[in-house]
N, CA, C and O of each residue as an XYZ file, in Angstrom:
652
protein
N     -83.731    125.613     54.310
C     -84.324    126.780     54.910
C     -84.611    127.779     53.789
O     -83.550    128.152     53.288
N     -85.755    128.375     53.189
C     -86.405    128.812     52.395
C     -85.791    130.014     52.438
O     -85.159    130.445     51.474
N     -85.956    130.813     53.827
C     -85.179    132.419     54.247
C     -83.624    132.673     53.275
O     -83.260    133.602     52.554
N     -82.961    131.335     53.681
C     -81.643    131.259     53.542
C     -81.176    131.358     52.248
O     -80.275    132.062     51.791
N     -82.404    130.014     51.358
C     -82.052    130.024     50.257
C     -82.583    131.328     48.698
O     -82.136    131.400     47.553
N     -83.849    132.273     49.524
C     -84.016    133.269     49.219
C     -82.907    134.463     49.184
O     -82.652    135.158     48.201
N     -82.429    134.530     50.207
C     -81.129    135.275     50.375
C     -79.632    135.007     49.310
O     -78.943    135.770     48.632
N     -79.588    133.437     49.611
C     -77.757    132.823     48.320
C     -78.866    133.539     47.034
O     -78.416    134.541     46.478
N     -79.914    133.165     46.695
C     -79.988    133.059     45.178
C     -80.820    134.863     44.961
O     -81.579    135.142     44.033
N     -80.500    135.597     45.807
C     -80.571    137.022     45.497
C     -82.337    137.329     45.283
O     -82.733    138.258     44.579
N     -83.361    136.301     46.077
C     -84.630    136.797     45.899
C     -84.635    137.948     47.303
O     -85.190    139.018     47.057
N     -84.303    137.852     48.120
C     -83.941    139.189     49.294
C     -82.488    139.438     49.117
O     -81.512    138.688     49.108
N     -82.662    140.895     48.961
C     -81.200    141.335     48.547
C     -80.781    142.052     49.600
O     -81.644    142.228     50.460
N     -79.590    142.580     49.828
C     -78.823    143.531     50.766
C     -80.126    144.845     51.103
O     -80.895    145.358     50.290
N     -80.003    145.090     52.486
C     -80.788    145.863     53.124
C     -82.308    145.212     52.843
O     -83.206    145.739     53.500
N     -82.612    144.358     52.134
C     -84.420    144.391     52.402
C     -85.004    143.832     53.491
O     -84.780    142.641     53.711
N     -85.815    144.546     54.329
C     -86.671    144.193     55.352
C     -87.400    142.990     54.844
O     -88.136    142.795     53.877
N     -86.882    142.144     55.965
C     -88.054    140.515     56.085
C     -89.152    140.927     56.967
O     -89.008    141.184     58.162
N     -90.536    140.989     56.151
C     -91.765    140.672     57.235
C     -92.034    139.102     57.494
O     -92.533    138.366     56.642
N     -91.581    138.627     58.968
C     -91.736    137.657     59.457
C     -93.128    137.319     59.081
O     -93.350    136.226     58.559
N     -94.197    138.261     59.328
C     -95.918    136.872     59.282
C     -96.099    136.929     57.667
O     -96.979    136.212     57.190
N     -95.327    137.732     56.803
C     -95.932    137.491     55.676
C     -94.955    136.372     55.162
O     -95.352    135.544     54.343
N     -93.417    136.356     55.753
C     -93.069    135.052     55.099
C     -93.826    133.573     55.594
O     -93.848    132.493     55.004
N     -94.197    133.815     56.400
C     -94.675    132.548     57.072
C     -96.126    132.426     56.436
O     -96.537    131.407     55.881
N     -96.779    133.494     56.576
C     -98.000    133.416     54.894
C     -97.622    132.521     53.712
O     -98.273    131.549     53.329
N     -96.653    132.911     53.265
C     -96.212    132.647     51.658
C     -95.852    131.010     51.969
O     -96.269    130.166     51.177
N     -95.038    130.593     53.189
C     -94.486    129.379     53.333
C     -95.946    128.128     53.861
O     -96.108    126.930     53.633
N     -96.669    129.034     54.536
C     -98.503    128.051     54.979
C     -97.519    127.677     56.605
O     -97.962    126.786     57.330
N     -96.569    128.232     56.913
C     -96.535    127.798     58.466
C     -96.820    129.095     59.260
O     -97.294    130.142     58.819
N     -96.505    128.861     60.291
C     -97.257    129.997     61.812
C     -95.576    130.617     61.744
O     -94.551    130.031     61.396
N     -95.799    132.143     62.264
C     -94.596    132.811     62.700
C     -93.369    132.282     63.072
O     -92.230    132.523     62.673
N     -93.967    131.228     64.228
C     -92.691    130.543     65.179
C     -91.670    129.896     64.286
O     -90.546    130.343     64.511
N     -91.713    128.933     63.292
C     -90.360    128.417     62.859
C     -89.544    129.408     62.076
O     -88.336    129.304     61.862
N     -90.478    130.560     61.596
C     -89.963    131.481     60.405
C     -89.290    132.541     61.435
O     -88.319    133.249     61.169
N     -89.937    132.513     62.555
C     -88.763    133.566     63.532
C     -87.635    133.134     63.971
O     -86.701    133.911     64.168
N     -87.532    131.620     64.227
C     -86.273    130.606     64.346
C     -85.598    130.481     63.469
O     -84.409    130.295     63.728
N     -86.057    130.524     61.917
C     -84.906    130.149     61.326
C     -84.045    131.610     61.118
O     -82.815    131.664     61.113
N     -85.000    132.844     60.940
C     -84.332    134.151     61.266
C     -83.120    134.312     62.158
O     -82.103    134.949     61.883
N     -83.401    133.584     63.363
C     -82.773    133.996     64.825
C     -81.190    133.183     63.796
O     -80.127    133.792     63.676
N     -81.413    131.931     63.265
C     -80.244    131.163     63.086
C     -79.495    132.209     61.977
O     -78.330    132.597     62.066
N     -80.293    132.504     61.094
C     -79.367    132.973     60.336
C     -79.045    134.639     60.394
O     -78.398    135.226     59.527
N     -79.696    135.341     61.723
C     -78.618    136.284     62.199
C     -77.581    135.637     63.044
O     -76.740    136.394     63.531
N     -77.508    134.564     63.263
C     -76.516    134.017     63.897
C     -74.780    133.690     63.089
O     -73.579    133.584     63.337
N     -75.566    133.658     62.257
C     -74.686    133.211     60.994
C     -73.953    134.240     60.111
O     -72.932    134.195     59.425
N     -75.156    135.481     60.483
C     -74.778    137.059     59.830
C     -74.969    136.850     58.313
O     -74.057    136.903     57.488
N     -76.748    136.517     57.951
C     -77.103    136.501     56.691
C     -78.293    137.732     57.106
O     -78.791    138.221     56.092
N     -78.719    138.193     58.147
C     -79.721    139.123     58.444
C     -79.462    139.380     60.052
O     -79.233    138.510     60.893
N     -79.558    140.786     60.255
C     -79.548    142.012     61.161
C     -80.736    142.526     61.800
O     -81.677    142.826     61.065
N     -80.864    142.697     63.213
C     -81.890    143.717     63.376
C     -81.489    144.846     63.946
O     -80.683    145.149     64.825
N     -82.429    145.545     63.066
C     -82.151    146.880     62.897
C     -83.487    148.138     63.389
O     -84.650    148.137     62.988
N     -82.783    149.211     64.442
C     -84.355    149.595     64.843
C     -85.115    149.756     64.233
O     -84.804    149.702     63.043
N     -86.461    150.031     64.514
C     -87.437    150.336     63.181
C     -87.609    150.316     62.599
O     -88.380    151.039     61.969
N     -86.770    149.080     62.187
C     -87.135    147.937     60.776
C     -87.193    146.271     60.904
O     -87.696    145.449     60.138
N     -86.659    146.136     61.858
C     -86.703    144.464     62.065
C     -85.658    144.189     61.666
O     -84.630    144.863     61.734
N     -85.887    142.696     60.995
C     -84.952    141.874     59.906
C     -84.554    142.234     58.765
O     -85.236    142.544     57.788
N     -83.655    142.203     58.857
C     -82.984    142.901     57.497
C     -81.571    142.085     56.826
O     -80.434    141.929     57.271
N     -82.109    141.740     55.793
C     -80.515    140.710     55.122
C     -79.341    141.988     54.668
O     -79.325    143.069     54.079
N     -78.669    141.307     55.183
C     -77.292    142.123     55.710
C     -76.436    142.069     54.035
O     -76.634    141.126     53.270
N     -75.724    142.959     53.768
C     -74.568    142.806     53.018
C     -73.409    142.655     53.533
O     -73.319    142.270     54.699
N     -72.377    142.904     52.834
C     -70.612    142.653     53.043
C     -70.125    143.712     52.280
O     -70.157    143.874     51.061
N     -69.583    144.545     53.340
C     -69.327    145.765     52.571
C     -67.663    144.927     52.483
O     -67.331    143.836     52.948
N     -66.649    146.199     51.499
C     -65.242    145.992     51.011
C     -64.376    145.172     51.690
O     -63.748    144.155     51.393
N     -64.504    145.939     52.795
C     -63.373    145.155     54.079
C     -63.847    143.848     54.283
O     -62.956    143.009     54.144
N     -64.968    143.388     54.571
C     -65.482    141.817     54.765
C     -65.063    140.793     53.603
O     -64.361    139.788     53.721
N     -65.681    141.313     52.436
C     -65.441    140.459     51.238
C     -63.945    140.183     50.813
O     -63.445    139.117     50.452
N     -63.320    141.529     50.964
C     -61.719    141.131     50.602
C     -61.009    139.855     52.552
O     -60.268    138.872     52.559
N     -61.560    140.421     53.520
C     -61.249    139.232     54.518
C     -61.429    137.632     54.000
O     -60.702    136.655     54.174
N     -62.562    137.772     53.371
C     -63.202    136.546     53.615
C     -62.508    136.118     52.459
O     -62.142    134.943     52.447
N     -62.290    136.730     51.627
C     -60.982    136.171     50.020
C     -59.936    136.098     51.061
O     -59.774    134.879     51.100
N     -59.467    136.381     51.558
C     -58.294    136.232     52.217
C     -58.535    134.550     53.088
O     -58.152    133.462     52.659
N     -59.138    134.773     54.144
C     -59.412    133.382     54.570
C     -59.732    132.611     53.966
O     -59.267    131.556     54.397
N     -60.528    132.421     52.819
C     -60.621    130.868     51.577
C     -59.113    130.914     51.408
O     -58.438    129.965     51.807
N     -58.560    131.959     50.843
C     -57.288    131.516     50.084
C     -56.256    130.608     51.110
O     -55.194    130.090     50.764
N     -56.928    130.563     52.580
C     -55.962    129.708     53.480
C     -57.103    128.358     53.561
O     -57.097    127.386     52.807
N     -57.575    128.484     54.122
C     -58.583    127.292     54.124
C     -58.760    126.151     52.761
O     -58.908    124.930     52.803
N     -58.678    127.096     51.551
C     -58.555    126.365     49.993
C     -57.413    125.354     49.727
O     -57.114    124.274     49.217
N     -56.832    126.795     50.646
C     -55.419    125.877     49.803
C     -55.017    124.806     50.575
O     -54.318    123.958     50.020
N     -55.391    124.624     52.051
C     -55.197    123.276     53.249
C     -55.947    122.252     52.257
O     -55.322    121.427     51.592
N     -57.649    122.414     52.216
C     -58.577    121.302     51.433
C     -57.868    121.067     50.552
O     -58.006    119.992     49.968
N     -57.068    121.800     50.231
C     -56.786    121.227     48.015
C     -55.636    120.580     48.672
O     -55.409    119.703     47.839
N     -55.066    120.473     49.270
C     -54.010    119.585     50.031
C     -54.237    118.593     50.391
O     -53.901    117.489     49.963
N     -54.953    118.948     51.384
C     -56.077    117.702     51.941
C     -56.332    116.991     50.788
O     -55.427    116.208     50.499
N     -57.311    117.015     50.007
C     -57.808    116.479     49.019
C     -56.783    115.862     48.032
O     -57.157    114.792     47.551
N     -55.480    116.342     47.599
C     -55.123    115.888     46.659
C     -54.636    114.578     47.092
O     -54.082    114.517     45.995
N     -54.277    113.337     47.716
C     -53.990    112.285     47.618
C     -55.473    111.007     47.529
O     -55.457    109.776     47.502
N     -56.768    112.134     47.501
C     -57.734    111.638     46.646
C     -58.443    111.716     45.458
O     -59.604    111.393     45.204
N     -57.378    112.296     44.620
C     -58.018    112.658     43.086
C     -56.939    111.664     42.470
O     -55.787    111.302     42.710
N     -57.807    111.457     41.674
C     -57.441    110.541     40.387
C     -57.304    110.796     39.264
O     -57.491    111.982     38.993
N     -56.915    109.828     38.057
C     -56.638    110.407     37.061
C     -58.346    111.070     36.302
O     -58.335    112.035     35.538
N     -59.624    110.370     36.682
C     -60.505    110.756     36.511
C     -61.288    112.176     36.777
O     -62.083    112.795     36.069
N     -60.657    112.487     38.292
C     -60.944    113.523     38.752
C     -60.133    114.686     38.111
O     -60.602    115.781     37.799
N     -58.925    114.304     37.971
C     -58.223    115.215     37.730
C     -58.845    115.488     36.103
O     -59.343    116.594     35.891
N     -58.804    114.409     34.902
C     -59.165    114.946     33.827
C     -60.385    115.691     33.794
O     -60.485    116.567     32.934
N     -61.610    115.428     34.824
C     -62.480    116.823     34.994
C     -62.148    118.025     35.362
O     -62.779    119.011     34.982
N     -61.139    118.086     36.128
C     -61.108    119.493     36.882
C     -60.015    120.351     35.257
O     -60.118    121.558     35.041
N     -59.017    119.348     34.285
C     -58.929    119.955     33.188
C     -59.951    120.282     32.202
O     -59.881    121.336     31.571
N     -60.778    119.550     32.049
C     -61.943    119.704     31.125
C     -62.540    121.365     31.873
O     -62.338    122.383     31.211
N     -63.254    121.471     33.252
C     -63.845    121.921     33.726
C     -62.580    123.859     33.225
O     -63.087    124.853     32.704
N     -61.148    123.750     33.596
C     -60.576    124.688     33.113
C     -60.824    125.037     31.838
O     -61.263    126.154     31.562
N     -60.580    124.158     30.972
C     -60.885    124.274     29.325
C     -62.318    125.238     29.150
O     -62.650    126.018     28.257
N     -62.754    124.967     29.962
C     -64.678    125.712     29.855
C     -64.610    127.226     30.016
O     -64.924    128.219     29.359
N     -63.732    126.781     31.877
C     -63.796    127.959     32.341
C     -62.696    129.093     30.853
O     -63.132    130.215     30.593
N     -61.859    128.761     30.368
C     -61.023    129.477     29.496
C     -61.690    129.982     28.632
O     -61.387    131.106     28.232
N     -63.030    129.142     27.980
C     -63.553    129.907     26.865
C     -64.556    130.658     27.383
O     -64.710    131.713     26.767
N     -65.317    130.485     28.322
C     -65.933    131.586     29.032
C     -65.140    132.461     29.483
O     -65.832    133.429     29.798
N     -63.930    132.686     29.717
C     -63.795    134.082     29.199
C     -63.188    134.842     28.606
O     -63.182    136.053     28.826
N     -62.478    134.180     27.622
C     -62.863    134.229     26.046
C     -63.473    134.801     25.799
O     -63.080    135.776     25.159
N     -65.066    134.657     26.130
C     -65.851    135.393     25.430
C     -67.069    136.342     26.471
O     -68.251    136.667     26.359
N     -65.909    136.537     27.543
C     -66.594    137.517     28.849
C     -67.660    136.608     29.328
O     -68.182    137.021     30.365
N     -67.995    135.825     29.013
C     -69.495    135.275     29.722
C     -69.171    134.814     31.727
O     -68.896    133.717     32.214
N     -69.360    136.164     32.413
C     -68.659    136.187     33.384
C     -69.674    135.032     34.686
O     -69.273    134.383     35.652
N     -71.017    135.217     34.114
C     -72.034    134.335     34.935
C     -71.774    132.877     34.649
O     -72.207    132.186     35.571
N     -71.130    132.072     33.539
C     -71.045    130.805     33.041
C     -69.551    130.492     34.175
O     -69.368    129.589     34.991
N     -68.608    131.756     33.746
C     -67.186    131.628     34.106
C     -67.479    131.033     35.807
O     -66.873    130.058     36.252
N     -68.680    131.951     36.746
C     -68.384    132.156     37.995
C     -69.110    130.713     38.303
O     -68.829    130.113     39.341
N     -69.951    130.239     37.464
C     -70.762    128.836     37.734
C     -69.374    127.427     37.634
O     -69.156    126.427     38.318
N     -68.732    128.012     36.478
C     -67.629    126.287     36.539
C     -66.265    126.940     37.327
O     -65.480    126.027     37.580
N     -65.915    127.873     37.649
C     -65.217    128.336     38.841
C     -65.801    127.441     40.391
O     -65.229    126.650     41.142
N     -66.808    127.869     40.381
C     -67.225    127.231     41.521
C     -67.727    125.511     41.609
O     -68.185    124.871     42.555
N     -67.394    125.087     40.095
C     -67.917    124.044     40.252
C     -66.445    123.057     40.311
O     -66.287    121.974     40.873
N     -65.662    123.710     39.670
C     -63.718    123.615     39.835
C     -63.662    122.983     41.117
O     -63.374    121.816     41.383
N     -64.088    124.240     42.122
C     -63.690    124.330     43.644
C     -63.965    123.178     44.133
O     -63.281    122.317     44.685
N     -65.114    123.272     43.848
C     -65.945    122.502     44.993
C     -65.602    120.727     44.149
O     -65.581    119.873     45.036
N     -65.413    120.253     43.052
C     -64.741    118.806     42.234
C     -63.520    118.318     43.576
O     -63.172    117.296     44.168
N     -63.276    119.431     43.559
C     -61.673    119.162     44.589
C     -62.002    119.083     45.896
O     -61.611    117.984     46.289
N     -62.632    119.813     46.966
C     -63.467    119.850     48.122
C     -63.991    118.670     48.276
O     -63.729    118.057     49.310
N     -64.912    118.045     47.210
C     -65.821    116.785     47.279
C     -64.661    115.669     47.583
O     -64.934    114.485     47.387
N     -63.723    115.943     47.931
C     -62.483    115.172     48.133
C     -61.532    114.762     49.420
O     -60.894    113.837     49.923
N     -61.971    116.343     49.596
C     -61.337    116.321     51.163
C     -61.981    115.481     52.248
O     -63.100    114.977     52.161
N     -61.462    115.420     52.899
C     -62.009    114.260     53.928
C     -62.147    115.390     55.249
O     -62.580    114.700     56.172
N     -62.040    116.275     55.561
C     -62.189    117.106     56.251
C     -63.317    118.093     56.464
O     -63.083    119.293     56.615
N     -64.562    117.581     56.476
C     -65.757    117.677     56.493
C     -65.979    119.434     57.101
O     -66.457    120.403     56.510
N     -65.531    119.338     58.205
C     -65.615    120.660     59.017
C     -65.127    121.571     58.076
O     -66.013    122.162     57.459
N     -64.037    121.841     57.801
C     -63.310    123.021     56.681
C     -63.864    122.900     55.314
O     -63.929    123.976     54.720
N     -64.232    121.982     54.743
C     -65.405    121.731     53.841
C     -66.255    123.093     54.278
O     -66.134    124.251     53.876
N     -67.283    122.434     55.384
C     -68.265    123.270     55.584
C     -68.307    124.843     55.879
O     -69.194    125.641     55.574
N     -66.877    125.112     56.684
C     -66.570    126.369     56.384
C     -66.496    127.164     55.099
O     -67.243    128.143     55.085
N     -65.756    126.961     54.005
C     -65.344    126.696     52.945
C     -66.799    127.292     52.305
O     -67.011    128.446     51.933
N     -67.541    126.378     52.297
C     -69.153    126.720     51.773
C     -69.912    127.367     52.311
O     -70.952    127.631     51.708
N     -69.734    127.811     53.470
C     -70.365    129.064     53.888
C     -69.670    130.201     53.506
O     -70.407    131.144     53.217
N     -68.247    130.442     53.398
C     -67.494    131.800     52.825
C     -68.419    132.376     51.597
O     -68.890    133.504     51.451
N     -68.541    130.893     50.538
C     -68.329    131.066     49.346
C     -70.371    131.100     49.180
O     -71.103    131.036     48.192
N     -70.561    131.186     50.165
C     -72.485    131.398     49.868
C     -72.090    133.177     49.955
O     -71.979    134.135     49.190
N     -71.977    132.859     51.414
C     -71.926    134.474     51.795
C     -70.996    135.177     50.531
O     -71.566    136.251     50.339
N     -70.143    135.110     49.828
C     -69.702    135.832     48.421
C     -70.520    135.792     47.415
O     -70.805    136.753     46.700
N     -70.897    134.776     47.323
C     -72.186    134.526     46.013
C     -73.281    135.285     46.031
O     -73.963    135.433     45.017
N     -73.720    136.141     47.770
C     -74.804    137.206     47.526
C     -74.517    138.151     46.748
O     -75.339    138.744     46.049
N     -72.905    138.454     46.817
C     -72.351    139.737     46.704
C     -72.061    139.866     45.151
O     -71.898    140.903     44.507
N     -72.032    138.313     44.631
C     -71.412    138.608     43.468
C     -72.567    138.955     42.194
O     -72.518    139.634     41.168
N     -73.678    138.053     42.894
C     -74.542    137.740     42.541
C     -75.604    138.949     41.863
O     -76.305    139.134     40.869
N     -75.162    139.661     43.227
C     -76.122    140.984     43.526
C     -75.562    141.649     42.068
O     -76.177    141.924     41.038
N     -73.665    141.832     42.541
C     -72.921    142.774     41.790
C     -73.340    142.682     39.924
O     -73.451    143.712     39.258
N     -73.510    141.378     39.365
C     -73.476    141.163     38.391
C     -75.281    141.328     37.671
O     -75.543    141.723     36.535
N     -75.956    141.036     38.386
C     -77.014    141.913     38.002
C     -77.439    143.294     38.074
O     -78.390    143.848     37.523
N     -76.465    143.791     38.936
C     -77.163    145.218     39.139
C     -76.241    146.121     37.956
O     -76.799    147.123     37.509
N     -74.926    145.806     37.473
C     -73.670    146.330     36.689
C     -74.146    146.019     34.900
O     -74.219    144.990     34.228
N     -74.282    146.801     34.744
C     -74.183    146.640     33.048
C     -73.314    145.410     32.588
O     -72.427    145.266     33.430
N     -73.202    144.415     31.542
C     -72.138    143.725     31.025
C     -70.882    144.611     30.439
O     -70.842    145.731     29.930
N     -70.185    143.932     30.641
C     -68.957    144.897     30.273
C     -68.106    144.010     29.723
O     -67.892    142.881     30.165
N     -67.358    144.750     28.263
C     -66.820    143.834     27.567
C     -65.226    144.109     27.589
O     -64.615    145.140     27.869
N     -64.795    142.924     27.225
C     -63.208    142.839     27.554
C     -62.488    144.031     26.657
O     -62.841    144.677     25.671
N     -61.328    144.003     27.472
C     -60.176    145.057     26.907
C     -59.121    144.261     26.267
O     -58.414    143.411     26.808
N     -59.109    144.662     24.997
C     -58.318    144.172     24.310
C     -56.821    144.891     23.905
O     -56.033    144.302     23.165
């Protein structure tokens, strides 16, 4: 879904009005599927309507984002449970390699590299679980954070470590 994936990768950011016929312009289809996939993903609470503006991709203000850290940290830690009587010595020497990375990224602050093999950590171990459903939960938390972080780290100056 084009809407959706405009939204994870920060091309519509927090508060911007979606014009439904011009996305459906840009995509070469008619209104109708581009108002459906809207409807789904206010369903989902990736976009709001709002009076006298329409569609609007929603943010996560303080209280949401620290919830939703709160619920991975239960849900994570079941999957990584789940999962661990399917990692191997293979898997496992990636998910050390994959730490080793994450360590020198930040080392040397590179906080966008750090948040890419962080998440790629997670998800080595996830690809494991056999629990498909909490999986999929799991990856929706961590989209819906990725607007936020996403947003946060482009809009913030780089900032260098304290030594």
């Amino acid at each position: 879904m084009l809407v959706k994936e405009r939204i994870l990768d920060g091309t519509y950011l927090p508060g911007q009005r979606l014009v439904i016929d011009q996305i459906a312009k840009e995509v070469g289809s008619s209104h109708i599927p581009v108002r459906e996939a809207i409807r789904k993903l206010e369903a989902d609470q990736y976009i709001e309507y709002r009076a006298h503006a329409g569609a609007v991709v929603t943010g996560i203000d303080a209280e949401v984002y620290e919830e939703t850290l709160q619920l991975l940290s239960i849900l994570e830690g079941f999957a990584t449970a789940e999962a661990s009587t399917y990692l191997g010595e293979n898997e496992l020497r990636t998910l050390h390699t994959l730490n080793d990375k994450m360590q020198t990224a930040l080392e040397c602050y590179d906080l966008t590299t750090f948040g890419k093999l962080n998440k790629s950590f997670h998800f080595a171990i996830y690809d494991h679980c056999p629990n498909e459903l909490l999986v999929a939960h799991i990856t929706s938390a961590w989209e819906k954070l990725d607007t936020v972080r996403t947003s946060a780290f482009t809009t913030l100056p780089m900032r260098h470590p304290i030594h």
